[in-house]
Amino acid sequence: MVQGFESDFAKFCDAAHCVGVGSGTDALRFALIAAGVGPGQIAVTVPNTFIATTEAISQAGAQPVFVDIDEATYNMDPAKLREYLESGCSFDPKTGALVDKKTGFRVTAVVPVHLYGQMVDMDAILELADRYKLVVIEDACQAHGAEYFSRKLGRWCKAGSMGKAGAFSFYPGKNLGACGEGGAITTNDAELAQKMRMLRDHGQAQKYYHDMEGYNGRLDSIQAGFLQVKLKQLPAWTEQRRMISPISEFRSSRHGAKRSTICSW
């Protein structure tokens, strides 16, 4: 049942792989760990988010550093991220690694948060991440089905399909909510997906063969069953939310159009 939901949710998000986990916090933590983000490293995110975003970073062993939001979208401001990378960081002459000037820690990841179903300006974030060799883990815990028009790609892109991985929560208050706790990670990287499957199940790929230290963070079959049924209704529910919301379905800003899912905590 879990595999059935994972397959359906991966397709819904236009991603190659989906890994069901115990919560959105697990999803963020496992994605960061699997991507190699850990002690002595920095993951850049925003202060305008739920504490789970920073908990996942610190529980992976890394340190969060905040950049401010764009007042028009309430999401990470790419200009502020650029300012931090250019002014707050420097390249280590010995290793070539990007390091934070204050702490000396290596800057390795960016965690943009798609808040209230409104996606971050991902073209700008990904351009900076590519320039500075940073891993992008999307916090899409409030953005199931949200879309962003990528001028670079010339098409609409789903939340959770643009970064190295995307983390989702199925807490009952989400627009796709379970009847308890649940989460999922989407990715187009098969190796990363396999690492995350092992992390959620005590580090094992085969029963009782534990190749790494892992966690008890599996998605329960009953929750997967509820989610698989509700996922079929989500597009229609999203349209209903747009119709009754005072927020326009299409948000236009200087960063381009986004298609919001009108999601709240």
Coordinates of C-alpha atoms in Angstrom, one line a residue:
M1 CA 0.0 0.0 0.0
V2 CA 2.9 2.4 0.8
Q3 CA 4.5 1.6 -2.6
G4 CA 1.2 2.3 -4.4
F5 CA 0.9 5.7 -2.8
E6 CA 4.6 6.5 -3.4
S7 CA 4.1 5.7 -7.1
D8 CA 1.0 7.9 -7.4
F9 CA 2.5 10.8 -5.4
A10 CA 5.7 10.7 -7.5
K11 CA 3.6 11.0 -10.7
F12 CA 1.5 13.8 -9.1
C13 CA 4.7 15.8 -8.3
D14 CA 6.3 15.0 -11.7
A15 CA 9.2 13.3 -9.9
A16 CA 10.9 10.0 -10.6
H17 CA 10.8 8.7 -7.0
C18 CA 8.8 9.2 -3.8
V19 CA 9.8 7.8 -0.4
G20 CA 7.1 7.7 2.2
V21 CA 8.2 8.6 5.8
G22 CA 6.7 9.3 9.2
S23 CA 6.4 13.1 9.0
G24 CA 7.4 16.2 7.2
T25 CA 10.2 16.7 9.7
D26 CA 11.5 13.2 8.9
A27 CA 11.3 14.1 5.2
L28 CA 13.5 17.1 5.6
R29 CA 15.9 15.4 7.9
F30 CA 16.4 12.3 5.8
A31 CA 16.7 14.4 2.6
L32 CA 19.5 16.5 4.1
I33 CA 21.4 13.5 5.6
A34 CA 21.1 11.5 2.4
A35 CA 22.4 14.5 0.4
G36 CA 25.5 14.6 2.7
V37 CA 24.6 17.7 4.7
G38 CA 25.9 17.3 8.3
P39 CA 28.3 18.4 11.0
G40 CA 30.5 21.4 10.3
Q41 CA 28.2 22.6 7.5
I42 CA 25.6 25.3 7.0
A43 CA 22.1 25.0 5.4
V44 CA 20.6 28.4 4.4
T45 CA 16.9 28.9 5.0
V46 CA 14.4 31.5 6.2
P47 CA 13.2 32.5 9.6
N48 CA 9.6 32.8 8.4
T49 CA 8.8 29.1 8.7
F50 CA 7.7 26.5 11.2
I51 CA 10.5 25.3 13.6
A52 CA 10.6 21.9 11.9
T53 CA 12.6 23.4 9.1
T54 CA 15.4 24.3 11.4
E55 CA 15.0 21.2 13.6
A56 CA 15.7 19.0 10.5
I57 CA 18.8 21.0 9.7
S58 CA 20.2 20.8 13.3
Q59 CA 19.2 17.2 13.7
A60 CA 21.2 16.4 10.6
G61 CA 24.1 17.9 12.4
A62 CA 24.3 21.1 10.4
Q63 CA 23.7 24.7 11.4
P64 CA 20.9 26.9 10.0
V65 CA 21.7 30.4 8.7
F66 CA 18.8 32.7 7.9
V67 CA 18.3 35.0 5.0
D68 CA 15.3 37.3 4.8
I69 CA 12.1 36.9 2.8
D70 CA 10.6 38.8 -0.1
E71 CA 7.8 41.0 1.4
A72 CA 5.6 40.3 -1.7
T73 CA 5.6 36.5 -1.4
Y74 CA 6.8 35.8 2.2
N75 CA 9.3 33.4 0.7
M76 CA 13.1 33.4 0.5
D77 CA 14.3 36.5 -1.3
P78 CA 17.0 35.4 -3.9
A79 CA 18.6 38.8 -3.7
K80 CA 19.1 38.3 0.1
L81 CA 20.5 34.8 -0.6
R82 CA 22.9 36.3 -3.1
E83 CA 23.9 39.0 -0.7
Y84 CA 24.8 36.4 2.0
L85 CA 26.7 34.2 -0.4
E86 CA 28.7 37.1 -1.8
S87 CA 29.2 39.2 1.4
G88 CA 28.9 36.7 4.2
C89 CA 30.9 33.9 2.7
S90 CA 34.3 33.4 1.1
F91 CA 36.1 30.6 -0.7
D92 CA 38.7 28.6 1.3
P93 CA 41.9 29.0 -0.7
K94 CA 43.1 25.5 0.3
T95 CA 40.0 23.5 -0.4
G96 CA 38.0 25.8 -2.7
A97 CA 35.0 25.3 -0.4
L98 CA 32.5 28.1 0.3
V99 CA 32.7 29.0 4.0
D100 CA 30.7 31.3 6.3
K101 CA 33.0 34.1 7.4
K102 CA 31.7 34.2 11.0
T103 CA 31.8 30.5 11.8
G104 CA 34.2 29.0 9.3
F105 CA 31.6 26.3 8.5
R106 CA 31.2 25.1 5.0
V107 CA 28.0 26.3 3.2
T108 CA 26.5 23.3 1.4
A109 CA 22.8 23.6 1.2
V110 CA 19.8 25.8 0.7
V111 CA 16.3 25.0 2.0
P112 CA 13.7 27.3 0.4
V113 CA 10.3 27.1 2.0
H114 CA 7.2 27.2 -0.3
L115 CA 4.9 28.9 2.2
Y116 CA 1.1 28.8 2.1
G117 CA 1.2 26.9 -1.2
Q118 CA 3.2 29.7 -2.8
M119 CA 6.4 28.5 -4.4
V120 CA 9.7 30.3 -4.1
D121 CA 11.4 31.9 -7.1
M122 CA 13.2 28.7 -8.0
D123 CA 14.9 29.8 -11.2
A124 CA 16.9 32.4 -9.2
I125 CA 17.6 30.0 -6.3
L126 CA 18.8 27.2 -8.5
E127 CA 21.0 29.6 -10.5
L128 CA 22.8 30.6 -7.3
A129 CA 22.9 27.0 -6.0
D130 CA 24.6 25.9 -9.3
R131 CA 27.0 28.8 -9.2
Y132 CA 28.1 28.1 -5.6
K133 CA 27.7 24.2 -5.8
L134 CA 24.9 24.1 -3.2
V135 CA 22.3 21.3 -2.7
V136 CA 18.7 22.5 -2.8
I137 CA 16.2 20.7 -0.6
E138 CA 12.7 22.1 -1.1
D139 CA 10.5 22.4 2.0
A140 CA 7.3 21.7 0.2
C141 CA 5.4 20.7 3.3
Q142 CA 2.7 23.3 2.5
A143 CA 2.8 23.1 -1.3
H144 CA 1.3 19.8 -2.5
G145 CA 0.4 20.4 -6.2
A146 CA 1.7 24.0 -6.3
E147 CA 3.3 25.0 -9.6
Y148 CA 6.0 27.5 -10.7
F149 CA 6.5 28.7 -14.2
S150 CA 10.2 28.3 -14.9
R151 CA 11.4 30.7 -17.6
K152 CA 14.6 28.8 -17.9
L153 CA 12.8 25.5 -18.7
G154 CA 9.8 27.2 -20.4
R155 CA 7.2 25.2 -18.5
W156 CA 5.3 24.9 -15.3
C157 CA 7.1 22.8 -12.6
K158 CA 5.6 21.1 -9.6
A159 CA 6.8 21.7 -6.0
G160 CA 9.2 19.0 -5.1
S161 CA 10.4 18.4 -8.6
M162 CA 13.0 21.2 -9.0
G163 CA 15.6 20.7 -6.2
K164 CA 17.7 17.7 -5.3
A165 CA 14.7 16.6 -3.2
G166 CA 11.4 17.9 -1.9
A167 CA 9.9 17.3 1.5
F168 CA 6.2 17.0 2.1
S169 CA 4.0 16.8 5.3
F170 CA 0.7 15.0 5.5
Y171 CA -0.2 16.4 8.9
P172 CA -4.1 16.5 9.0
G173 CA -4.1 20.3 8.6
K174 CA -2.4 20.1 5.2
N175 CA -4.3 20.3 1.9
L176 CA -3.4 16.6 1.5
G177 CA -3.7 15.4 5.1
A178 CA -3.5 11.9 6.6
C179 CA -5.6 10.7 9.5
G180 CA -2.4 11.0 11.7
E181 CA 1.2 11.7 11.0
G182 CA 2.9 11.2 7.6
G183 CA 5.3 12.6 5.1
A184 CA 7.1 12.0 1.9
I185 CA 10.2 12.9 -0.1
T186 CA 10.3 13.3 -3.8
T187 CA 13.5 13.2 -6.0
N188 CA 14.7 12.5 -9.5
D189 CA 17.9 10.9 -8.0
A190 CA 17.7 7.1 -7.8
E191 CA 20.7 6.8 -5.5
L192 CA 19.4 9.5 -3.1
A193 CA 16.0 7.8 -3.0
Q194 CA 17.6 4.5 -2.1
K195 CA 19.6 6.1 0.8
M196 CA 16.4 7.7 2.1
R197 CA 14.6 4.4 2.0
M198 CA 17.4 3.0 4.1
L199 CA 17.4 5.9 6.5
R200 CA 13.7 5.6 7.2
D201 CA 14.0 1.9 8.1
H202 CA 17.0 1.6 10.5
G203 CA 19.5 1.8 7.7
Q204 CA 18.5 -1.5 6.1
A205 CA 17.9 -2.3 2.4
Q206 CA 17.5 -6.0 3.2
K207 CA 15.9 -7.2 6.4
Y208 CA 18.4 -7.4 9.3
Y209 CA 21.3 -6.2 7.1
H210 CA 22.0 -2.7 8.4
D211 CA 24.5 -0.8 6.2
M212 CA 24.2 2.5 8.0
E213 CA 22.7 4.1 11.1
G214 CA 19.1 4.9 10.4
Y215 CA 15.8 5.8 12.0
N216 CA 12.4 4.5 12.6
G217 CA 10.6 6.8 10.2
R218 CA 8.4 4.7 7.9
L219 CA 5.1 5.8 6.5
D220 CA 2.4 3.5 8.0
S221 CA 0.3 1.5 5.5
I222 CA -3.0 2.7 6.9
Q223 CA -2.0 6.4 6.4
A224 CA -0.8 5.5 2.9
G225 CA -4.1 4.0 2.1
F226 CA -6.0 7.1 3.2
L227 CA -3.6 9.4 1.3
Q228 CA -3.9 7.4 -1.9
V229 CA -7.6 7.8 -1.9
K230 CA -7.5 11.5 -1.0
L231 CA -4.8 12.2 -3.6
K232 CA -7.4 11.4 -6.3
Q233 CA -9.6 14.2 -5.0
L234 CA -6.8 16.8 -4.4
P235 CA -6.9 18.6 -7.8
A236 CA -10.7 19.2 -7.5
W237 CA -10.3 20.3 -3.8
T238 CA -7.5 22.7 -4.9
E239 CA -9.8 24.3 -7.5
Q240 CA -12.5 24.7 -4.9
R241 CA -9.9 26.4 -2.5
R242 CA -8.9 28.8 -5.3
M243 CA -12.5 29.7 -6.1
I244 CA -13.4 30.6 -2.5
S245 CA -10.0 32.3 -1.7
P246 CA -9.6 36.1 -1.9
I247 CA -6.1 35.3 -3.4
S248 CA -6.0 35.0 -7.1
E249 CA -5.2 31.6 -8.6
F250 CA -2.4 33.1 -10.6
R251 CA 0.0 35.3 -8.6
S252 CA 2.0 37.6 -10.7
S253 CA 5.1 39.4 -9.4
R254 CA 8.3 40.7 -10.6
H255 CA 9.5 37.1 -10.3
G256 CA 6.9 35.5 -12.6
A257 CA 3.8 33.5 -12.2
K258 CA 3.1 30.9 -9.5
R259 CA 0.1 28.7 -9.2
S260 CA -0.8 28.4 -5.5
T261 CA -2.5 25.6 -3.7
I262 CA -3.9 28.0 -1.0
C263 CA -2.6 25.8 1.8
S264 CA -2.5 26.8 5.5
W265 CA -1.1 25.4 8.7

